[in-house]
Structure formats: structure tokens, C-alpha cells
Amino acid sequence: MTLNISVIVCALAMLCGCGVKPATTAGSSQPAPAVRVPRFEADSAMAHVLAQCAFGPRVPGTPAHEQCGRWIRQQLERWADTVVVQQGQVSTFDGVPLTATNLVGVVNPGAKQRLLLLAHWDCRPWADADPDVSKRRQPVLGANDAASGVAVLLEVAKCLHESRPEVGIDLLMVDVEDWGDSGADNEESWALGTQYWLAHPHEPGYKPVFGILLDMVGARGAQFAPEFFSQQYAGGFVEHVWDAAGAAGCASWFVTGQGGAVTDDHVFVNRAGIPCIDIIDLRAGTEHGFFEGWHTTHDTPDVIDPAVLGAVGQTLLQVIYNF
């Protein structure tokens, strides 16, 4: 993903329009009955982060990437009703042909109302933001920028298996997100797996109510403000999710106000007509606008705070079980 600086400047001067907040009750002034929301196990999510990192950097085309892909598939097969493995040929901005492997865990396949949850599982091939210039050709381990989002979704899948929701859930792990052209005006070079999935959806005519993208959702000190393009395309759903965070007791992580703008998978999903928001840790105080270890060799498990994983996961469960 890449930070859109020009849009951030505009965001400081105006607030993007919001859509209609999704209804939670209909035709009644009575409060909706309380819904039991499962407890998200943050330590278990942390174990999923460690398991992914144990394979090494999951750079497309490497043995670590192939091995981790098999492992993610195995976890989804334990907890989802159906698992779809989608493979397609993509070409990177620097001319490297790759096979993108997207993995979809389908829960309640017969449910008409569906929620899309997605995260990328690949790692950046080069630590091009590393403060040590000599390390900038080394791959990124991706504890936060990849493993954290996948870890939360896998733990959510386990909760869904143990306590079945009424809504249908599609857990999409997308590939070849982070092989993008950093520093260039070339946004289509990012999110290649998502772009492939949009052109070849796992289900013909697939149309969820909305989607939630997780990206960099585990680092110590993370806070999640509404991201610019999320507000622009799907503002009502942003409000809905942030309200859910408050109801889940996670308001200290999900702050109000206007966050930055980032070209991420959700931008392409929104352009395809599926409202989608991005829960992402953007930090105005850093040089690049992300957490300190972004695209460096320092994106290792020690940057992860299980409490942050827990806040994001509990918020997702609050959304799902009150859908």
C-alpha cells in the first residue's frame, strides 16, 4: 500500500461525505435484544502471527510463501464451511510474472446477506524504507504488515466455527498486495491479488453488503482513525464499525476524526461497486505515515501488541453478531 499525501492535505480542510448508516433494527422503537458476542482470544491471534513469521518472509515465488499459503489453507479448512483456493497469473510493475494465490474461507454459504473480511498475506520483497541503506534489498518479515491482519481473521474464523452467526462471512486472504512501485504515481502496481479477485470473483455475481479490510492492525501504540477513502466511499459503514468498537469496549483504539488516505486493497474493491472500509494504523508523526517498522527489517513479532489484535478482533465480532 502507499500513502496518498495530496489527499491527506485535502482531508485536513474538509470532511468527506458519509453514506447511510446500516440499519440494525426495523419498524420498532424498542431496543434490539442483547446479542451474545464471543470473546476474541488475543493470545491465540498472537500465536497465528508467530506461526506465519516462522516460515520467514512470505514473498511471492519463494518456498516460505508457498508453505505459509498451505498453512493458511489448513487453518481455514478447520473453521470455514468451504475454502476456495484461487490462483491467477499477474505481472508486477517491474515485469516479474507471478502466480497470485487468494484463499477464501466461506462461512454460512447459504446466507443471502454477506460480509466480506479481507487482509493480504504476502510480504514486501524489499525493505526499501529501512533506515540502514545496506538492508534495503532484504525482504520484510511482515509481522504487522501482513501477518497481523491474517491472524485476526483466522481467530475470527475460529470464533465463527464455535458460535455460528446468522450472517454469511467471506474471509478473503489476498496475495501480491505489497509488490508495488513505491514512490511512483502507479497505484495499479499495488493489490494485484485483489485486482485479480475482482475480475474473477470466487462466486459469480458476488455482492456482499460491505467489506472490511485489515492492514497493519497489531503494532504497539496503534490507533485507528477513519481512513479518507473509506469515508469517501463507505462513510456510513465506517460509522457503524466505529460504533461497534465503542460497544465492544475498544473506543480507545478506534478514535474519531479524519485519518490519512492510503491506496490499499479497499480502494479497488470500492471502485468495483462493493462498499469497503480500511482498518489501518496510520501515524502522522512518522516520515512515511505508517508505524515505524513499515517496509523495514524491523517489522518483526516484537512490534506486535496482542491487545491491539484483540481490540480489532473484538470489534469485528461485535459487527458480525449484531449484523
Tab-separated table of C-alpha atoms in Angstrom:
chain	number	residue	atom	x	y	z
A	1	MET	CA	0.000	0.000	0.000
A	2	THR	CA	1.054	3.594	-0.443
A	3	LEU	CA	0.103	6.769	1.381
A	4	ASN	CA	-1.696	9.410	-0.675
A	5	ILE	CA	-0.186	12.658	0.589
A	6	SER	CA	-2.162	15.008	-1.654
A	7	VAL	CA	-5.459	13.648	-0.426
A	8	ILE	CA	-4.336	13.926	3.195
A	9	VAL	CA	-3.798	17.640	2.695
A	10	CYS	CA	-7.315	17.984	1.291
A	11	ALA	CA	-8.696	15.935	4.169
A	12	LEU	CA	-7.475	18.489	6.668
A	13	ALA	CA	-9.630	21.092	5.003
A	14	MET	CA	-12.870	19.149	4.576
A	15	LEU	CA	-14.745	16.175	5.922
A	16	CYS	CA	-15.763	13.569	3.376
A	17	GLY	CA	-19.424	12.765	2.857
A	18	CYS	CA	-20.895	9.819	4.702
A	19	GLY	CA	-23.344	7.248	3.482
A	20	VAL	CA	-26.391	5.990	5.330
A	21	LYS	CA	-25.631	4.058	8.469
A	22	PRO	CA	-26.674	0.411	8.108
A	23	ALA	CA	-29.911	-0.294	9.957
A	24	THR	CA	-29.743	-2.558	12.984
A	25	THR	CA	-33.472	-2.530	13.811
A	26	ALA	CA	-36.502	-2.025	11.636
A	27	GLY	CA	-40.029	-0.756	12.325
A	28	SER	CA	-39.740	-0.682	16.094
A	29	SER	CA	-38.840	1.836	18.755
A	30	GLN	CA	-37.909	-0.980	21.120
A	31	PRO	CA	-34.193	-1.648	21.614
A	32	ALA	CA	-32.888	-4.746	19.892
A	33	PRO	CA	-32.390	-7.733	22.201
A	34	ALA	CA	-28.897	-8.231	23.531
A	35	VAL	CA	-26.754	-10.484	21.374
A	36	ARG	CA	-24.067	-12.663	22.892
A	37	VAL	CA	-20.789	-11.813	21.202
A	38	PRO	CA	-17.991	-14.385	21.554
A	39	ARG	CA	-14.763	-13.391	23.214
A	40	PHE	CA	-11.841	-12.858	20.858
A	41	GLU	CA	-8.691	-14.575	22.142
A	42	ALA	CA	-5.840	-12.117	21.615
A	43	ASP	CA	-3.139	-14.574	22.682
A	44	SER	CA	-4.367	-17.082	20.126
A	45	ALA	CA	-4.227	-14.392	17.438
A	46	MET	CA	-0.667	-13.633	18.502
A	47	ALA	CA	0.162	-17.305	18.024
A	48	HIS	CA	-1.133	-17.012	14.445
A	49	VAL	CA	1.266	-14.085	13.890
A	50	LEU	CA	4.193	-16.126	15.180
A	51	ALA	CA	3.236	-19.138	13.068
A	52	GLN	CA	3.277	-17.070	9.872
A	53	CYS	CA	6.576	-15.390	10.710
A	54	ALA	CA	8.153	-18.776	11.457
A	55	PHE	CA	8.023	-19.517	7.717
A	56	GLY	CA	10.167	-16.439	7.033
A	57	PRO	CA	9.287	-13.578	4.674
A	58	ARG	CA	6.262	-14.685	2.633
A	59	VAL	CA	7.471	-13.148	-0.611
A	60	PRO	CA	5.549	-14.454	-3.652
A	61	GLY	CA	7.502	-17.073	-5.554
A	62	THR	CA	9.520	-18.299	-2.559
A	63	PRO	CA	9.276	-21.565	-0.574
A	64	ALA	CA	8.253	-19.614	2.561
A	65	HIS	CA	5.325	-18.109	0.666
A	66	GLU	CA	4.203	-21.498	-0.652
A	67	GLN	CA	4.489	-23.148	2.767
A	68	CYS	CA	2.595	-20.390	4.547
A	69	GLY	CA	-0.134	-20.464	1.911
A	70	ARG	CA	-0.666	-24.167	2.631
A	71	TRP	CA	-0.773	-23.430	6.358
A	72	ILE	CA	-3.388	-20.666	5.961
A	73	ARG	CA	-5.485	-23.003	3.829
A	74	GLN	CA	-5.292	-25.685	6.524
A	75	GLN	CA	-6.480	-23.244	9.184
A	76	LEU	CA	-9.399	-22.105	7.051
A	77	GLU	CA	-10.345	-25.718	6.350
A	78	ARG	CA	-10.613	-26.293	10.107
A	79	TRP	CA	-13.051	-23.439	10.679
A	80	ALA	CA	-14.859	-22.446	7.475
A	81	ASP	CA	-17.622	-24.367	5.709
A	82	THR	CA	-15.920	-24.103	2.340
A	83	VAL	CA	-12.448	-22.990	1.244
A	84	VAL	CA	-11.822	-21.647	-2.235
A	85	VAL	CA	-8.236	-21.541	-3.483
A	86	GLN	CA	-7.904	-19.139	-6.377
A	87	GLN	CA	-4.729	-18.905	-8.443
A	88	GLY	CA	-4.122	-16.450	-11.244
A	89	GLN	CA	-1.261	-15.024	-13.229
A	90	VAL	CA	-0.237	-11.441	-12.554
A	91	SER	CA	2.684	-9.304	-13.645
A	92	THR	CA	4.435	-6.868	-11.327
A	93	PHE	CA	5.401	-3.301	-12.211
A	94	ASP	CA	8.995	-4.465	-12.731
A	95	GLY	CA	7.969	-7.229	-15.103
A	96	VAL	CA	8.077	-10.263	-12.809
A	97	PRO	CA	5.400	-12.875	-13.656
A	98	LEU	CA	3.839	-14.340	-10.522
A	99	THR	CA	1.089	-16.715	-9.552
A	100	ALA	CA	-1.177	-14.960	-7.069
A	101	THR	CA	-2.872	-17.298	-4.602
A	102	ASN	CA	-6.025	-15.929	-2.980
A	103	LEU	CA	-7.699	-18.003	-0.259
A	104	VAL	CA	-11.368	-17.601	0.681
A	105	GLY	CA	-12.944	-19.124	3.771
A	106	VAL	CA	-16.726	-19.191	3.321
A	107	VAL	CA	-18.950	-19.310	6.432
A	108	ASN	CA	-22.713	-19.888	6.067
A	109	PRO	CA	-22.599	-20.245	2.283
A	110	GLY	CA	-26.409	-20.251	2.032
A	111	ALA	CA	-26.890	-16.878	3.763
A	112	LYS	CA	-28.095	-14.132	1.429
A	113	GLN	CA	-26.636	-11.255	3.442
A	114	ARG	CA	-22.852	-11.461	3.412
A	115	LEU	CA	-19.958	-9.558	4.938
A	116	LEU	CA	-16.511	-9.544	3.322
A	117	LEU	CA	-13.439	-9.511	5.572
A	118	LEU	CA	-10.059	-9.327	3.880
A	119	ALA	CA	-6.336	-8.935	4.504
A	120	HIS	CA	-3.206	-9.531	2.443
A	121	TRP	CA	-0.882	-12.374	3.391
A	122	ASP	CA	2.215	-11.706	1.259
A	123	CYS	CA	5.323	-9.762	2.308
A	124	ARG	CA	7.210	-6.986	0.542
A	125	PRO	CA	10.289	-8.268	-1.319
A	126	TRP	CA	12.475	-5.330	-0.258
A	127	ALA	CA	12.843	-3.353	2.973
A	128	ASP	CA	13.080	-0.159	0.924
A	129	ALA	CA	12.225	2.091	3.900
A	130	ASP	CA	14.875	0.611	6.198
A	131	PRO	CA	16.990	3.252	7.954
A	132	ASP	CA	20.048	1.087	7.162
A	133	VAL	CA	20.629	1.537	3.431
A	134	SER	CA	22.585	-1.724	3.273
A	135	LYS	CA	19.432	-3.663	4.253
A	136	ARG	CA	17.049	-2.192	1.704
A	137	ARG	CA	17.267	-5.167	-0.653
A	138	GLN	CA	16.392	-7.628	2.111
A	139	PRO	CA	12.817	-8.955	2.297
A	140	VAL	CA	10.391	-7.835	5.000
A	141	LEU	CA	9.298	-10.391	7.607
A	142	GLY	CA	5.900	-8.698	7.797
A	143	ALA	CA	4.748	-9.380	11.359
A	144	ASN	CA	2.491	-6.322	11.260
A	145	ASP	CA	2.285	-5.587	7.531
A	146	ALA	CA	0.677	-8.885	6.545
A	147	ALA	CA	0.615	-11.356	9.452
A	148	SER	CA	-1.439	-9.226	11.861
A	149	GLY	CA	-4.473	-8.921	9.602
A	150	VAL	CA	-4.414	-12.592	8.656
A	151	ALA	CA	-4.034	-13.569	12.318
A	152	VAL	CA	-7.112	-11.598	13.324
A	153	LEU	CA	-9.178	-13.104	10.506
A	154	LEU	CA	-8.102	-16.649	11.388
A	155	GLU	CA	-9.061	-16.137	15.013
A	156	VAL	CA	-12.394	-14.650	13.901
A	157	ALA	CA	-12.919	-17.760	11.756
A	158	LYS	CA	-12.382	-19.936	14.820
A	159	CYS	CA	-14.973	-17.923	16.758
A	160	LEU	CA	-17.468	-18.265	13.902
A	161	HIS	CA	-16.958	-22.022	13.886
A	162	GLU	CA	-17.595	-22.282	17.621
A	163	SER	CA	-20.577	-19.884	17.679
A	164	ARG	CA	-22.397	-19.730	14.359
A	165	PRO	CA	-23.626	-16.249	13.312
A	166	GLU	CA	-26.714	-15.673	11.188
A	167	VAL	CA	-24.944	-13.653	8.518
A	168	GLY	CA	-22.695	-15.111	5.839
A	169	ILE	CA	-19.000	-14.281	6.175
A	170	ASP	CA	-16.321	-14.492	3.491
A	171	LEU	CA	-12.737	-14.353	4.782
A	172	LEU	CA	-10.517	-13.370	1.862
A	173	MET	CA	-6.731	-13.635	2.148
A	174	VAL	CA	-5.303	-11.812	-0.864
A	175	ASP	CA	-1.864	-12.249	-2.368
A	176	VAL	CA	0.685	-9.999	-4.144
A	177	GLU	CA	-0.510	-6.832	-2.421
A	178	ASP	CA	2.863	-5.462	-1.415
A	179	TRP	CA	4.935	-5.779	-4.618
A	180	GLY	CA	4.096	-2.204	-5.548
A	181	ASP	CA	6.045	0.663	-7.058
A	182	SER	CA	6.834	2.806	-4.037
A	183	GLY	CA	7.371	6.481	-4.666
A	184	ALA	CA	5.771	6.413	-8.124
A	185	ASP	CA	2.324	7.508	-9.288
A	186	ASN	CA	1.385	3.946	-10.146
A	187	GLU	CA	-1.379	2.813	-7.821
A	188	GLU	CA	-2.346	-0.135	-10.042
A	189	SER	CA	1.030	-1.708	-9.180
A	190	TRP	CA	-0.352	-2.498	-5.709
A	191	ALA	CA	-3.003	-5.012	-4.621
A	192	LEU	CA	-2.550	-7.296	-7.627
A	193	GLY	CA	-4.245	-10.248	-5.918
A	194	THR	CA	-7.278	-8.144	-5.056
A	195	GLN	CA	-7.471	-6.790	-8.583
A	196	TYR	CA	-7.386	-10.356	-9.902
A	197	TRP	CA	-10.122	-11.453	-7.465
A	198	LEU	CA	-12.354	-8.552	-8.500
A	199	ALA	CA	-12.000	-9.593	-12.140
A	200	HIS	CA	-12.555	-13.265	-11.220
A	201	PRO	CA	-14.719	-13.367	-8.052
A	202	HIS	CA	-14.845	-16.664	-6.173
A	203	GLU	CA	-18.623	-16.644	-6.649
A	204	PRO	CA	-20.290	-15.284	-9.808
A	205	GLY	CA	-22.122	-12.037	-9.130
A	206	TYR	CA	-20.659	-11.829	-5.620
A	207	LYS	CA	-22.090	-8.791	-3.808
A	208	PRO	CA	-21.666	-8.535	-0.036
A	209	VAL	CA	-23.370	-5.797	1.948
A	210	PHE	CA	-19.946	-4.296	2.627
A	211	GLY	CA	-16.338	-5.196	3.261
A	212	ILE	CA	-13.745	-4.559	5.969
A	213	LEU	CA	-10.047	-4.596	5.107
A	214	LEU	CA	-7.467	-5.145	7.846
A	215	ASP	CA	-3.948	-3.834	7.285
A	216	MET	CA	-1.259	-3.334	9.916
A	217	VAL	CA	-3.558	-3.989	12.865
A	218	GLY	CA	-1.148	-5.221	15.533
A	219	ALA	CA	1.668	-2.790	16.327
A	220	ARG	CA	2.184	-1.308	19.768
A	221	GLY	CA	0.687	2.152	20.056
A	222	ALA	CA	-1.723	1.662	17.157
A	223	GLN	CA	-4.845	3.764	16.893
A	224	PHE	CA	-7.359	3.571	14.084
A	225	ALA	CA	-8.915	6.756	12.766
A	226	PRO	CA	-11.412	6.707	9.871
A	227	GLU	CA	-9.353	6.492	6.668
A	228	PHE	CA	-10.084	9.052	3.933
A	229	PHE	CA	-11.188	6.790	1.069
A	230	SER	CA	-13.203	4.650	3.485
A	231	GLN	CA	-15.125	7.766	4.461
A	232	GLN	CA	-15.493	8.859	0.865
A	233	TYR	CA	-16.850	5.579	-0.477
A	234	ALA	CA	-18.460	3.981	2.583
A	235	GLY	CA	-18.775	6.559	5.347
A	236	GLY	CA	-21.912	5.078	6.873
A	237	PHE	CA	-20.170	1.749	7.331
A	238	VAL	CA	-17.190	3.486	8.944
A	239	GLU	CA	-19.582	4.972	11.490
A	240	HIS	CA	-21.198	1.585	12.007
A	241	VAL	CA	-17.863	-0.156	12.693
A	242	TRP	CA	-16.565	2.604	14.962
A	243	ASP	CA	-19.834	2.457	16.945
A	244	ALA	CA	-19.297	-1.295	17.252
A	245	ALA	CA	-15.795	-0.677	18.596
A	246	GLY	CA	-17.285	1.529	21.291
A	247	ALA	CA	-19.877	-1.109	22.184
A	248	ALA	CA	-17.083	-3.690	22.390
A	249	GLY	CA	-15.104	-1.539	24.815
A	250	CYS	CA	-12.431	-0.726	22.234
A	251	ALA	CA	-13.017	3.008	21.746
A	252	SER	CA	-9.519	3.900	22.947
A	253	TRP	CA	-8.125	2.181	19.840
A	254	PHE	CA	-10.820	3.342	17.403
A	255	VAL	CA	-10.585	7.114	17.592
A	256	THR	CA	-12.775	9.703	15.923
A	257	GLY	CA	-11.717	12.392	13.459
A	258	GLN	CA	-10.236	12.156	9.989
A	259	GLY	CA	-7.362	9.808	9.307
A	260	GLY	CA	-4.986	9.820	6.368
A	261	ALA	CA	-5.556	8.487	2.863
A	262	VAL	CA	-3.965	5.301	1.615
A	263	THR	CA	-4.094	3.417	-1.676
A	264	ASP	CA	-4.877	-0.049	-0.389
A	265	ASP	CA	-6.966	-3.053	-1.423
A	266	HIS	CA	-10.187	-1.331	-0.336
A	267	VAL	CA	-9.815	1.374	-2.987
A	268	PHE	CA	-10.060	-1.211	-5.768
A	269	VAL	CA	-12.915	-3.018	-4.009
A	270	ASN	CA	-14.867	0.231	-3.711
A	271	ARG	CA	-14.290	1.097	-7.362
A	272	ALA	CA	-15.775	-2.272	-8.269
A	273	GLY	CA	-19.011	-1.313	-6.503
A	274	ILE	CA	-18.554	-3.056	-3.132
A	275	PRO	CA	-18.503	-0.581	-0.212
A	276	CYS	CA	-15.355	-1.350	1.754
A	277	ILE	CA	-13.546	0.323	4.632
A	278	ASP	CA	-9.931	0.034	5.749
A	279	ILE	CA	-8.961	-0.504	9.382
A	280	ILE	CA	-5.338	0.568	9.192
A	281	ASP	CA	-2.756	2.063	11.535
A	282	LEU	CA	-1.757	5.422	10.028
A	283	ARG	CA	0.637	7.640	12.001
A	284	ALA	CA	1.040	11.281	11.115
A	285	GLY	CA	4.210	11.618	13.191
A	286	THR	CA	6.376	9.293	11.100
A	287	GLU	CA	8.248	10.092	7.904
A	288	HIS	CA	6.166	7.727	5.775
A	289	GLY	CA	2.864	7.927	7.656
A	290	PHE	CA	2.842	4.333	8.943
A	291	PHE	CA	4.225	2.549	12.013
A	292	GLU	CA	7.991	2.820	12.497
A	293	GLY	CA	8.790	-0.653	11.167
A	294	TRP	CA	6.869	-0.273	7.892
A	295	HIS	CA	8.792	-1.770	4.949
A	296	THR	CA	11.877	-2.322	7.093
A	297	THR	CA	13.708	-5.315	8.514
A	298	HIS	CA	12.283	-4.286	11.902
A	299	ASP	CA	8.737	-5.488	11.121
A	300	THR	CA	9.220	-8.464	13.421
A	301	PRO	CA	6.974	-10.116	16.056
A	302	ASP	CA	8.351	-7.952	18.854
A	303	VAL	CA	6.477	-4.947	17.406
A	304	ILE	CA	3.133	-6.695	17.930
A	305	ASP	CA	0.893	-5.988	20.911
A	306	PRO	CA	-1.717	-8.724	21.441
A	307	ALA	CA	-4.039	-6.122	22.998
A	308	VAL	CA	-4.217	-4.307	19.648
A	309	LEU	CA	-5.026	-7.547	17.837
A	310	GLY	CA	-7.688	-8.150	20.466
A	311	ALA	CA	-9.293	-4.744	20.015
A	312	VAL	CA	-9.595	-5.218	16.254
A	313	GLY	CA	-10.834	-8.786	16.535
A	314	GLN	CA	-13.417	-7.990	19.215
A	315	THR	CA	-14.698	-5.108	17.119
A	316	LEU	CA	-15.166	-7.395	14.119
A	317	LEU	CA	-17.092	-9.890	16.241
A	318	GLN	CA	-19.281	-7.058	17.534
A	319	VAL	CA	-20.096	-6.136	13.943
A	320	ILE	CA	-20.745	-9.736	12.853
A	321	TYR	CA	-23.023	-10.785	15.708
A	322	ASN	CA	-25.067	-7.573	15.512
A	323	PHE	CA	-25.292	-7.564	11.704
